[in-house]
mmCIF file of C-alpha atoms and ligand atoms in Angstrom:
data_model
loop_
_atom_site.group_PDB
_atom_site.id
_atom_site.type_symbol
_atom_site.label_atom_id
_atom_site.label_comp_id
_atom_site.label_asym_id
_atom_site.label_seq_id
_atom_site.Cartn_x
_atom_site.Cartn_y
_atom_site.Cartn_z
ATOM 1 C CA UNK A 1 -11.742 -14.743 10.378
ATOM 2 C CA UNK A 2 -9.931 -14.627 7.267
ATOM 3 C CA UNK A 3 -6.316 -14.981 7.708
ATOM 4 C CA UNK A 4 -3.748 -14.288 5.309
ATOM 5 C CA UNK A 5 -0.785 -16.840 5.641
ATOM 6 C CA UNK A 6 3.252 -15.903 4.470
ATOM 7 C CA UNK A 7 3.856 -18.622 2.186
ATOM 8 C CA UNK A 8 8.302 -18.762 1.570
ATOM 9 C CA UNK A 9 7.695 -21.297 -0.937
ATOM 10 C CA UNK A 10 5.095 -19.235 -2.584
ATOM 11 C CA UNK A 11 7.826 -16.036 -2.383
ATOM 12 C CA UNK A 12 10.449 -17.843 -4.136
ATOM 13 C CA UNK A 13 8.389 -17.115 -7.440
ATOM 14 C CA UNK A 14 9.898 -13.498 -6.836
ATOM 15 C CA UNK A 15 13.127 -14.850 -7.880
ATOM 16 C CA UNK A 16 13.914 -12.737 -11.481
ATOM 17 C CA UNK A 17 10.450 -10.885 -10.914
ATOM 18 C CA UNK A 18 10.982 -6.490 -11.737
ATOM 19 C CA UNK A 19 9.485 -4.956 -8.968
ATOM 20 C CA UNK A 20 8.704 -1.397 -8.529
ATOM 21 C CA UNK A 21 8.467 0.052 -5.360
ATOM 22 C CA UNK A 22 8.013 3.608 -3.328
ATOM 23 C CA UNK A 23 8.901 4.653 0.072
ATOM 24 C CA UNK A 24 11.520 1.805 0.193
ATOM 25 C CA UNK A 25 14.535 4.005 2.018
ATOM 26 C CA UNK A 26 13.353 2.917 5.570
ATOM 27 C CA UNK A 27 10.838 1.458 7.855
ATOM 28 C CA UNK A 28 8.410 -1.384 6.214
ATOM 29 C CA UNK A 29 9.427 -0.334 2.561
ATOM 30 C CA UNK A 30 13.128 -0.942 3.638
ATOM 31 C CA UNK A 31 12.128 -3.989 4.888
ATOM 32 C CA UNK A 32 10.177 -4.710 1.551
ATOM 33 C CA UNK A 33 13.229 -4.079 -0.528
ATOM 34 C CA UNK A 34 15.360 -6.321 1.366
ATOM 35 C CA UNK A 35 13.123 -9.628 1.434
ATOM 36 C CA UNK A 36 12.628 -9.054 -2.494
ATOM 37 C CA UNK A 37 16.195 -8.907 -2.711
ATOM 38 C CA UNK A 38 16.747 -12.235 -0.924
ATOM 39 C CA UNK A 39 14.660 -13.776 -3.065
ATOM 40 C CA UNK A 40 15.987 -12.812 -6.272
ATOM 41 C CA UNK A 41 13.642 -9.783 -7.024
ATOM 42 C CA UNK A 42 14.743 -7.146 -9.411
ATOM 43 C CA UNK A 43 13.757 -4.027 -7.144
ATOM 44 C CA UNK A 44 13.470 -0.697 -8.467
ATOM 45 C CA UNK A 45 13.096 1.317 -5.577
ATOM 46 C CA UNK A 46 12.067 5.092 -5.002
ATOM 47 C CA UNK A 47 12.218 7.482 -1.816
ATOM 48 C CA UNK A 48 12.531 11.222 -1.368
ATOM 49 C CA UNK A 49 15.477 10.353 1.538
ATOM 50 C CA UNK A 50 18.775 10.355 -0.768
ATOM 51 C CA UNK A 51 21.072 9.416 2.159
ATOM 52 C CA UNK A 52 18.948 6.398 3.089
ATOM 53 C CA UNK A 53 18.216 5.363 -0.602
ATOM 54 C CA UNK A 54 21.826 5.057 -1.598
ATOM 55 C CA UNK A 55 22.838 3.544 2.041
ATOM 56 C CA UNK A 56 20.490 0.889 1.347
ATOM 57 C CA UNK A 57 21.164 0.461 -2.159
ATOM 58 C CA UNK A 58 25.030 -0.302 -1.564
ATOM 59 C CA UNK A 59 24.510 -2.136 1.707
ATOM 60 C CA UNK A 60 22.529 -4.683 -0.555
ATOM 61 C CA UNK A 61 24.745 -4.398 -3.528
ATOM 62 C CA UNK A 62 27.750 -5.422 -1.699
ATOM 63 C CA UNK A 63 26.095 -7.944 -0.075
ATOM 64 C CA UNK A 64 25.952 -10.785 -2.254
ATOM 65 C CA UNK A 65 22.321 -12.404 -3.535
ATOM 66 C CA UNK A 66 22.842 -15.702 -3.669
ATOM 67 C CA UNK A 67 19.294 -16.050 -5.227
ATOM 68 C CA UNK A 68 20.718 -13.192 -7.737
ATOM 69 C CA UNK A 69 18.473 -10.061 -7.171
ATOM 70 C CA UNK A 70 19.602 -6.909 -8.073
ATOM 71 C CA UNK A 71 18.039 -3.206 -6.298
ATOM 72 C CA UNK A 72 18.195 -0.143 -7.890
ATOM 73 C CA UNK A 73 17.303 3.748 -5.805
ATOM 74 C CA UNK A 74 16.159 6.994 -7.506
ATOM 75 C CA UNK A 75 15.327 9.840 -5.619
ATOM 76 C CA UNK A 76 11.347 10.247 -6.383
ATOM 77 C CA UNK A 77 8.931 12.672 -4.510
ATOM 78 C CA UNK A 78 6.020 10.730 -4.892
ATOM 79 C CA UNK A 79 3.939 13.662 -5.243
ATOM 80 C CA UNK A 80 5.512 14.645 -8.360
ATOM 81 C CA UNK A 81 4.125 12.394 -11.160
ATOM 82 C CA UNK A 82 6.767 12.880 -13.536
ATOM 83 C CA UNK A 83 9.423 11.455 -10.809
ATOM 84 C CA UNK A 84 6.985 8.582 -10.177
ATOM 85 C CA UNK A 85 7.108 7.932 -14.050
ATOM 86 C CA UNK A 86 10.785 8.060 -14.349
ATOM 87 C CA UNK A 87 11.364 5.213 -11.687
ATOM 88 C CA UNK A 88 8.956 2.939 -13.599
ATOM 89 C CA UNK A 89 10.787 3.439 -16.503
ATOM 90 C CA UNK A 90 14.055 2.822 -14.910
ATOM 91 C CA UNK A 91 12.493 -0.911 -14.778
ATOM 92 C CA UNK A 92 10.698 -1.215 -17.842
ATOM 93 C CA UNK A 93 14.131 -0.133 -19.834
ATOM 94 C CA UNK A 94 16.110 -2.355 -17.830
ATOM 95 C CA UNK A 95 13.714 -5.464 -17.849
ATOM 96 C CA UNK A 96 11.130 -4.678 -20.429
ATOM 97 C CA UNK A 97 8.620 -5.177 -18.485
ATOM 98 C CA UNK A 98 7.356 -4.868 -14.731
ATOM 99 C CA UNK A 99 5.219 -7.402 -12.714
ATOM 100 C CA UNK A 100 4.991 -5.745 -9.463
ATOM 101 C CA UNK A 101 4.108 -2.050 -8.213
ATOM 102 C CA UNK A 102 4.175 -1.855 -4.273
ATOM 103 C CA UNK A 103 3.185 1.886 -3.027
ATOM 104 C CA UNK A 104 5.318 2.640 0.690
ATOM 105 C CA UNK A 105 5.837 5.922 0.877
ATOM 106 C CA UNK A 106 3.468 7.595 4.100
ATOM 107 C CA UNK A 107 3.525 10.095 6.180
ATOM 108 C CA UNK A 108 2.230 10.455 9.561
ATOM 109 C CA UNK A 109 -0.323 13.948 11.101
ATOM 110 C CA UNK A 110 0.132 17.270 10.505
ATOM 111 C CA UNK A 111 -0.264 19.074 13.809
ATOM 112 C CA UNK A 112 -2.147 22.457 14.168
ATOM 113 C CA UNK A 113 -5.398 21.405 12.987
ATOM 114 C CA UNK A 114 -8.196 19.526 15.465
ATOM 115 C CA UNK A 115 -6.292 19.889 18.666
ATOM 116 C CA UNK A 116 -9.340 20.772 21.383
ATOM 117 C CA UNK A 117 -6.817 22.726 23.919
ATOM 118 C CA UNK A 118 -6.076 24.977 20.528
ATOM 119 C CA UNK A 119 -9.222 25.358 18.769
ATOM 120 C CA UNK A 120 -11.352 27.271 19.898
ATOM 121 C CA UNK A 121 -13.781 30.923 18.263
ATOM 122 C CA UNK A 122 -10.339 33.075 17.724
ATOM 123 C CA UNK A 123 -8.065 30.508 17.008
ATOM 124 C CA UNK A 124 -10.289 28.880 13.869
ATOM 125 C CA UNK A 125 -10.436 32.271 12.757
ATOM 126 C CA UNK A 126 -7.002 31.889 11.449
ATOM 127 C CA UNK A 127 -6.037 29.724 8.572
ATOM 128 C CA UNK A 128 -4.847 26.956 9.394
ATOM 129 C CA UNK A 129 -0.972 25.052 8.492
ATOM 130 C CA UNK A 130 -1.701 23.697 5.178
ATOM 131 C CA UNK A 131 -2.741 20.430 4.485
ATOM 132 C CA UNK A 132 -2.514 19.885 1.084
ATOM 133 C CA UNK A 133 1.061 18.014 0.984
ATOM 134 C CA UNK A 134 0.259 15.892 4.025
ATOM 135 C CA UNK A 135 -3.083 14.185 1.327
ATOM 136 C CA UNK A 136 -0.948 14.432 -1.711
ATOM 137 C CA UNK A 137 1.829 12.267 -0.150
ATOM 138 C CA UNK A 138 -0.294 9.984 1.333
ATOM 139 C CA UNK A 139 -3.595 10.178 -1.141
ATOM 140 C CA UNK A 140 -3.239 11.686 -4.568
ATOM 141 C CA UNK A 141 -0.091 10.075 -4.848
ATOM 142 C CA UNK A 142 -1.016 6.296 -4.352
ATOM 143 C CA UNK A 143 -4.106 7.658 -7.512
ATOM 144 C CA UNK A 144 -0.747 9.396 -9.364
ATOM 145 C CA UNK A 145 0.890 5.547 -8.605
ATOM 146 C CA UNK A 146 -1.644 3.048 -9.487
ATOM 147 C CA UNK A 147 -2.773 4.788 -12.717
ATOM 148 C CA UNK A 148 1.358 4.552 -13.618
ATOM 149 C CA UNK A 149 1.331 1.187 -12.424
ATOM 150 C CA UNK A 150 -1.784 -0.145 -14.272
ATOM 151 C CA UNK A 151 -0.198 1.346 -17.709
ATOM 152 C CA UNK A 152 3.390 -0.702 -16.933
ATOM 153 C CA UNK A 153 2.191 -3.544 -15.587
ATOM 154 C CA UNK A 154 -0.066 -3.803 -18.856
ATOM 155 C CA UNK A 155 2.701 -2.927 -20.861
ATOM 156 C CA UNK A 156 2.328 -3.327 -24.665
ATOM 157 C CA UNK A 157 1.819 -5.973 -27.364
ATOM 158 C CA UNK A 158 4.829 -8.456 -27.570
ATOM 159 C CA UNK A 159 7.047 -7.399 -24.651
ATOM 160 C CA UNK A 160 8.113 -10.233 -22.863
ATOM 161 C CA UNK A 161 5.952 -11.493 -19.994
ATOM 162 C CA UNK A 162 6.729 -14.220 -17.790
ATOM 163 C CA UNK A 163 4.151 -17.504 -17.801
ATOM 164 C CA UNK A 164 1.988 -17.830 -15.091
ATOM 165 C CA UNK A 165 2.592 -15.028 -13.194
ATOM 166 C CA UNK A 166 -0.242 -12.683 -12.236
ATOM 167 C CA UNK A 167 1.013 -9.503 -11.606
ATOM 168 C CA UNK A 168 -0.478 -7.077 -9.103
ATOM 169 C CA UNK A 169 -0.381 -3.916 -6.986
ATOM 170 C CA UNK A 170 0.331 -3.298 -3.571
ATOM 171 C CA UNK A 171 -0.982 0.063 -2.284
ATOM 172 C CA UNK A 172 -0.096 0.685 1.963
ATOM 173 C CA UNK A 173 -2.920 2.216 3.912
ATOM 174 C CA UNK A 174 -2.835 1.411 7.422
ATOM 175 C CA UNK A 175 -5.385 0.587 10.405
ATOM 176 C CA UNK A 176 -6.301 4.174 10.594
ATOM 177 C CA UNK A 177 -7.673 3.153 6.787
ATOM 178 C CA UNK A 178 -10.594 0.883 8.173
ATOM 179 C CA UNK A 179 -11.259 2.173 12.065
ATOM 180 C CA UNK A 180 -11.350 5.395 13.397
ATOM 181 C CA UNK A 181 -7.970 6.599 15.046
ATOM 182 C CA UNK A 182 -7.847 9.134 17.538
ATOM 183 C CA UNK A 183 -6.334 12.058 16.773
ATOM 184 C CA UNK A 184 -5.447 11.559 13.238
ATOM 185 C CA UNK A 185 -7.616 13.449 10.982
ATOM 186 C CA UNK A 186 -5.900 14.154 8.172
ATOM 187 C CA UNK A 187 -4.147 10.900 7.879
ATOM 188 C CA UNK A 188 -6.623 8.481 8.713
ATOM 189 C CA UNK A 189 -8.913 10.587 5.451
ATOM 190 C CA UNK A 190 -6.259 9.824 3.279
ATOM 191 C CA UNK A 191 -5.859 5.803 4.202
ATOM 192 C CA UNK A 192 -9.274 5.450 4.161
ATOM 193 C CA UNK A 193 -8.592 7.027 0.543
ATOM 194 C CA UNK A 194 -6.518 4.292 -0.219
ATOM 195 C CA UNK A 195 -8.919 1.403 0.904
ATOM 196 C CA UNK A 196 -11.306 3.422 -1.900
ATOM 197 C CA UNK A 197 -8.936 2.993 -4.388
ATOM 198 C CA UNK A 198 -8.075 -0.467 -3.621
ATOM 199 C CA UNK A 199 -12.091 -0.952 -3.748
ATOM 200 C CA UNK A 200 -11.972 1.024 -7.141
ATOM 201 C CA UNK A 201 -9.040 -0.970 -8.594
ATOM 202 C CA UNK A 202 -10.184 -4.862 -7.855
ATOM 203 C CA UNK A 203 -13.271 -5.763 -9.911
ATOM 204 C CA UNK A 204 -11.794 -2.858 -12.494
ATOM 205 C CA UNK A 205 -7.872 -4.062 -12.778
ATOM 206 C CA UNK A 206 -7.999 -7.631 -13.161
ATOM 207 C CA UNK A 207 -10.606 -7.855 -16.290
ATOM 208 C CA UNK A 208 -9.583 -4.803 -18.127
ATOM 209 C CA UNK A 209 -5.164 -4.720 -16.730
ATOM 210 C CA UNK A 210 -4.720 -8.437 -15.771
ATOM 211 C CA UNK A 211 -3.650 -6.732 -12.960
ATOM 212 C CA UNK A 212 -4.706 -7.606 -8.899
ATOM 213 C CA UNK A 213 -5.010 -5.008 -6.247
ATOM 214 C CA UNK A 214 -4.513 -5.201 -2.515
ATOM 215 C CA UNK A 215 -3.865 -3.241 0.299
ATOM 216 C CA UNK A 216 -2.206 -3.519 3.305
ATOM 217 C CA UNK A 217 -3.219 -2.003 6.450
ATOM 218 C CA UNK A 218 -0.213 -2.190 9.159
ATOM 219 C CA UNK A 219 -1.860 -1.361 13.206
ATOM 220 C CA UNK A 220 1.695 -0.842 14.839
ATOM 221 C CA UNK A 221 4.835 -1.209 13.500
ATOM 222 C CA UNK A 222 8.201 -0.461 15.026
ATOM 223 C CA UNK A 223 9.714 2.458 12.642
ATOM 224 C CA UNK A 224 10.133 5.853 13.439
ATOM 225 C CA UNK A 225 6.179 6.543 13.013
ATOM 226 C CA UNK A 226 5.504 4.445 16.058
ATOM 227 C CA UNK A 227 8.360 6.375 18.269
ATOM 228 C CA UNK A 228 5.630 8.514 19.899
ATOM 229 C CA UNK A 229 3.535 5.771 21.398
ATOM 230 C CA UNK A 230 6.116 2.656 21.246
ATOM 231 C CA UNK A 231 7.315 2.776 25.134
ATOM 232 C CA UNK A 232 3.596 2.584 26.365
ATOM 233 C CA UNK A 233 2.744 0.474 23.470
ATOM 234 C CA UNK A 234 5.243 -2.260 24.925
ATOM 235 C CA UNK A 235 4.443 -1.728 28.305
ATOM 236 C CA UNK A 236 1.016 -2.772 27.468
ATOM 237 C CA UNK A 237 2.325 -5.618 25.991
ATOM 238 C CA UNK A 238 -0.072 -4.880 22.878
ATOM 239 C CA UNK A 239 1.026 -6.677 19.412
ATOM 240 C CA UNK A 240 3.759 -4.971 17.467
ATOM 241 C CA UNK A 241 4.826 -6.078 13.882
ATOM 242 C CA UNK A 242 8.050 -5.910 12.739
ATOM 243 C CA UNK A 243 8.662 -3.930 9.575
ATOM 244 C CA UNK A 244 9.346 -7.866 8.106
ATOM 245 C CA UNK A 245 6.252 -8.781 9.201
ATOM 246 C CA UNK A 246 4.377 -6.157 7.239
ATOM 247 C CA UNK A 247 7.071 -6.530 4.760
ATOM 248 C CA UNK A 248 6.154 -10.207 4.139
ATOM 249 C CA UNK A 249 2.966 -9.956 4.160
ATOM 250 C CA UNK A 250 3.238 -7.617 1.419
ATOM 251 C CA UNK A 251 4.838 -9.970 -0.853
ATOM 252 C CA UNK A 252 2.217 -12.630 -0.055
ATOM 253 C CA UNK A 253 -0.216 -10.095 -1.726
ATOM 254 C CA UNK A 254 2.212 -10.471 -4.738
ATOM 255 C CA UNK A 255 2.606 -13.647 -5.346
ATOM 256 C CA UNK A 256 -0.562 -15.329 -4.755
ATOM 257 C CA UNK A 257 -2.511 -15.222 -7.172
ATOM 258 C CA UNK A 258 -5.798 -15.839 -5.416
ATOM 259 C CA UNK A 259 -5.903 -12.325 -3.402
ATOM 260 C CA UNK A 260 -7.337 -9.540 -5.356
ATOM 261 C CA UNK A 261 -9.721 -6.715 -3.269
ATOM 262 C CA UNK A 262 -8.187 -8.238 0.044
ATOM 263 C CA UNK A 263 -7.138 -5.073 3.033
ATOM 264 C CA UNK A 264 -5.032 -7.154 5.255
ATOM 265 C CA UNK A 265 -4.778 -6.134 8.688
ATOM 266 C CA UNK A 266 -1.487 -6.906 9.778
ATOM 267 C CA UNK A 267 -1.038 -6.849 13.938
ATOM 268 C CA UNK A 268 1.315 -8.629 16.041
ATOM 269 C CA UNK A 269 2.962 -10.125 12.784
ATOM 270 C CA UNK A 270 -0.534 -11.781 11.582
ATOM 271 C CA UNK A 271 -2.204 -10.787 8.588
ATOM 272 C CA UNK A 272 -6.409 -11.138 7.918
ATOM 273 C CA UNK A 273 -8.458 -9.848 5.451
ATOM 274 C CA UNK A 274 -11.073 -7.173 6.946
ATOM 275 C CA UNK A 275 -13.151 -7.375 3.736
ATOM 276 C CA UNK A 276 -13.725 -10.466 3.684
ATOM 277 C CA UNK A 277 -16.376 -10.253 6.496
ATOM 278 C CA UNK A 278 -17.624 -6.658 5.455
ATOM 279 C CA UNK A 279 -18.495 -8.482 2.223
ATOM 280 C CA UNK A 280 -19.924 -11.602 3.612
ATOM 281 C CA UNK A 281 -21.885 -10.045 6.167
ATOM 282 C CA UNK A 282 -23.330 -7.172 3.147
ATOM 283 C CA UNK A 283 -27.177 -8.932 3.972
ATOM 284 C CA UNK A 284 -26.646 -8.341 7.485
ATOM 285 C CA UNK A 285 -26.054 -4.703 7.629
ATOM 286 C CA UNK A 286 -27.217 -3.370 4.584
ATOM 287 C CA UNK A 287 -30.614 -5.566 4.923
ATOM 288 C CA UNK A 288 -31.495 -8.781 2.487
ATOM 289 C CA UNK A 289 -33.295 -6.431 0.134
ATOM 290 C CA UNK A 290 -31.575 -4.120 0.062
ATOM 291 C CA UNK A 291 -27.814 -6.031 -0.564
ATOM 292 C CA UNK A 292 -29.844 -8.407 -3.333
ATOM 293 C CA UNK A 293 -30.503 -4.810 -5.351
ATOM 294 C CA UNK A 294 -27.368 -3.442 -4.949
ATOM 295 C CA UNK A 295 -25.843 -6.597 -6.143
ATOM 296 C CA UNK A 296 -27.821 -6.295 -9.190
ATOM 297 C CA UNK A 297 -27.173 -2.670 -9.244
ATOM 298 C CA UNK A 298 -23.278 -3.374 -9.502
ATOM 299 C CA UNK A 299 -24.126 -5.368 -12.231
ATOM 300 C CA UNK A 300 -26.084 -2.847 -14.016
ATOM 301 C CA UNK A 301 -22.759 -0.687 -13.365
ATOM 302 C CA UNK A 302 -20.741 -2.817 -15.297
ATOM 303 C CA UNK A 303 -18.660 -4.458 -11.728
ATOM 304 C CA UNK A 304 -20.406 -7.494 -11.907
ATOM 305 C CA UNK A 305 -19.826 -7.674 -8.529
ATOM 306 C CA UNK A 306 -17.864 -10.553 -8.746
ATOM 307 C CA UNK A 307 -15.108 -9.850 -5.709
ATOM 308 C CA UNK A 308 -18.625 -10.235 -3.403
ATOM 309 C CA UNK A 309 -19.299 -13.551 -2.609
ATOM 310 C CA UNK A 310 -23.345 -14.146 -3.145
HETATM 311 N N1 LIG B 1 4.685 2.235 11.319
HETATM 312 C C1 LIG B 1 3.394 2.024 11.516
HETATM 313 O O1 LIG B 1 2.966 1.727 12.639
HETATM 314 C C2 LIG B 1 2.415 2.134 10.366
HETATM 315 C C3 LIG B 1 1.078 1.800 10.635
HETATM 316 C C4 LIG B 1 0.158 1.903 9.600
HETATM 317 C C5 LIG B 1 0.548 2.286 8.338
HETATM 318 N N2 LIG B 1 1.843 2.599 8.109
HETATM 319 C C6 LIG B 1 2.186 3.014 6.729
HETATM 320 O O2 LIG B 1 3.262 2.237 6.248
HETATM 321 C C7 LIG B 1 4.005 3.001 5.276
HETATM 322 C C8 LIG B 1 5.473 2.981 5.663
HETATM 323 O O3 LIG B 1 5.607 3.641 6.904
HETATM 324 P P1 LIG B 1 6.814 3.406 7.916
HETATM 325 O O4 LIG B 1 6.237 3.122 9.243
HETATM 326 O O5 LIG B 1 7.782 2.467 7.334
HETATM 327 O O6 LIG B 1 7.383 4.886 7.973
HETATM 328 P P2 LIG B 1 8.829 5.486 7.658
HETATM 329 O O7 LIG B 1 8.715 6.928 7.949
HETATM 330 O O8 LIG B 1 9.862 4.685 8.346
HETATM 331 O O9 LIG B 1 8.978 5.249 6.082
HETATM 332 C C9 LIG B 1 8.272 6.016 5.153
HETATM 333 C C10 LIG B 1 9.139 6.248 3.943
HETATM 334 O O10 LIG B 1 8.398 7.059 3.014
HETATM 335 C C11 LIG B 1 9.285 8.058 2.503
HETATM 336 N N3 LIG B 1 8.558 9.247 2.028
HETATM 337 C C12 LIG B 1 7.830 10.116 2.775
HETATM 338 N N4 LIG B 1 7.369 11.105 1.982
HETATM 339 C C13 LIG B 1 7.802 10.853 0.723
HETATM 340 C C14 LIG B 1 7.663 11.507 -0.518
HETATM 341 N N5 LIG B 1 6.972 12.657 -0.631
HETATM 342 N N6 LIG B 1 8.223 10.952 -1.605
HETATM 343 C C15 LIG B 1 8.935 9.803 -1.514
HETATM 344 N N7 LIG B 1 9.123 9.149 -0.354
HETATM 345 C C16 LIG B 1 8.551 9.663 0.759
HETATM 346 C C17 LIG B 1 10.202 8.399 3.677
HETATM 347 O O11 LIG B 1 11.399 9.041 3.242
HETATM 348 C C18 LIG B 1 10.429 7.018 4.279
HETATM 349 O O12 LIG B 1 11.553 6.372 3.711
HETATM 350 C C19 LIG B 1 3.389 4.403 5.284
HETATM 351 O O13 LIG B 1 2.493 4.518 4.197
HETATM 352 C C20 LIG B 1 2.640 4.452 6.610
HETATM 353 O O14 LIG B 1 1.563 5.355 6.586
HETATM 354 C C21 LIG B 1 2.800 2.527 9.095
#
């Protein structure tokens, strides 16, 4: 079992770090913004909830930083690249530079689609709700983010980086990114997206971005996307994260500088890294012969496949 542990000394290196981050107007990317902020984290900080956005954004301006962060809201459909771009900019103007991207912003299941008591020979006659936002909220834009992200994060010749450092990206998927989860069809295609472009994005980023990539992978957390299922949920007594929990392990992802390719389960407040054993255990279900020649064949394909451990 590979667990992931919070490290607060580790997190202090946030402390004048420009962070980037979507989805950050409630729930875990709230939660996110406001740990950055206490420890000194300049957090840029987008969300298509206005309201929220600016609550937050005073609530933490007024409230003194001892450690000296500063947080910053723009109103940002994630969907829409352009938006996306201008809250990276926002950063790089202010800072010259930005040394974290973290990608929040989800949405749960669009109903109308796979339930049995509904679909039947008339009913899938008729087109069904469309789907298309629900994947571009929680799909094509986490592609529309990291492709910003790699490009800032990079930045350009002489801008001002800070030593020893590594920068990275954070991208949110969820449990329903690595298992199957009943019911949700629509969202658990896109999180499983996001696992693929974490996958994409870690022997890629770091040798041609400097850049790491991880993803977190939350099973429940107590925000408004667990309200359907929280009351049984606790009854059961099953684990339930915080949105801190989820929120620190997301900054663990961005300061150590050791986790690149990792999807970290978090449940009951504990974080572990599911690919580590997919990886270690590739001669086991793929078959000796056939993991040694797709090693090689990763090779040929210019990965190197050096995120597998041989
Ligand atoms: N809560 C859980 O149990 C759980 C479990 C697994 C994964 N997740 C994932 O964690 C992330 C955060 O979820 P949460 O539980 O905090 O939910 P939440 O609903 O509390 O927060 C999501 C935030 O994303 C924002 N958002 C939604 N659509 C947007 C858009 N088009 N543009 C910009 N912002 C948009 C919302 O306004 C909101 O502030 C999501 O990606 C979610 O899928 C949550």
């Amino acid at each position: 079992m590979a667990e992931i542990i919070c490290s607060e000394s580790q997190a202090k290196n946030l402390k004048g770090k420009v962070v980037v981050l979507t989805g950050g107007a409630q729930g875990i990317g709230a939660a996110t913004v406001r740990l950055l902020h206490s420890f000194g984290a300049h957090v840029y900080f987008g969300d298509w909830s206005v309201e929220n956005g600016h609550k937050l954004q005073e609530s933490l301006s007024s409230s003194s930083s001892a450690s000296g962060g500063t947080v910053s809201f723009r109103q940002v459909d994630v969907r829409n690249h352009d938006m996306q771009l201008a809250l990276f900019d926002d950063a790089y103007n202010a800072h010259g530079r930005v040394d974290v991207a973290i990608q929040c912003a989800g949405i749960g299941e669009p109903d109308g689609w796979f339930e049995p008591e509904d679909l039947n020979l008339e009913t899938v006659r008729k087109e069904p709700k469309p789907i298309q936002q629900n994947i571009e909220v929680n799909l094509t834009s986490v592609l529309y983010f990291s492709r910003i992200a790699l490009a800032y994060l990079k930045g350009k010749e002489g801008d001002k980086q800070v030593d020893g450092f590594s920068k990275s990206i954070v991208l949110t998927s969820s449990i329903a990114g690595i298992t199957e989860a009943p019911g949700l069809f629509a969202y658990s295609s896109a999180k499983h997206g996001v696992i693929g472009t974490m996958r994409a994005l870690r022997p890629f980023a770091p040798q041609k971005y400097g850049v790491r990539a991880n993803a977190i992978c939350p099973w429940a957390t107590d925000t408004q996307l667990l309200a359907g299922v929280k009351g049984q949920w606790v009854e059961e007594k099953m684990p339930l994260n915080t949105p801190e929990d989820v929120g620190r392990m997301i900054l663990q992802c961005a300061v150590d500088g050791s986790l690149n390719g990792k999807a970290v389960l978090v449940a009951g407040g504990r974080g572990y890294d599911t690919e580590e054993g997919i990886d270690r255990c590739l001669p086991q279900w793929m078959g000796e012969e056939l993991s040694r020649q797709f090693l090689k064949g990763q090779e040929i394909l210019g990965l190197g496949g050096n995120w597998v451990k041989k």
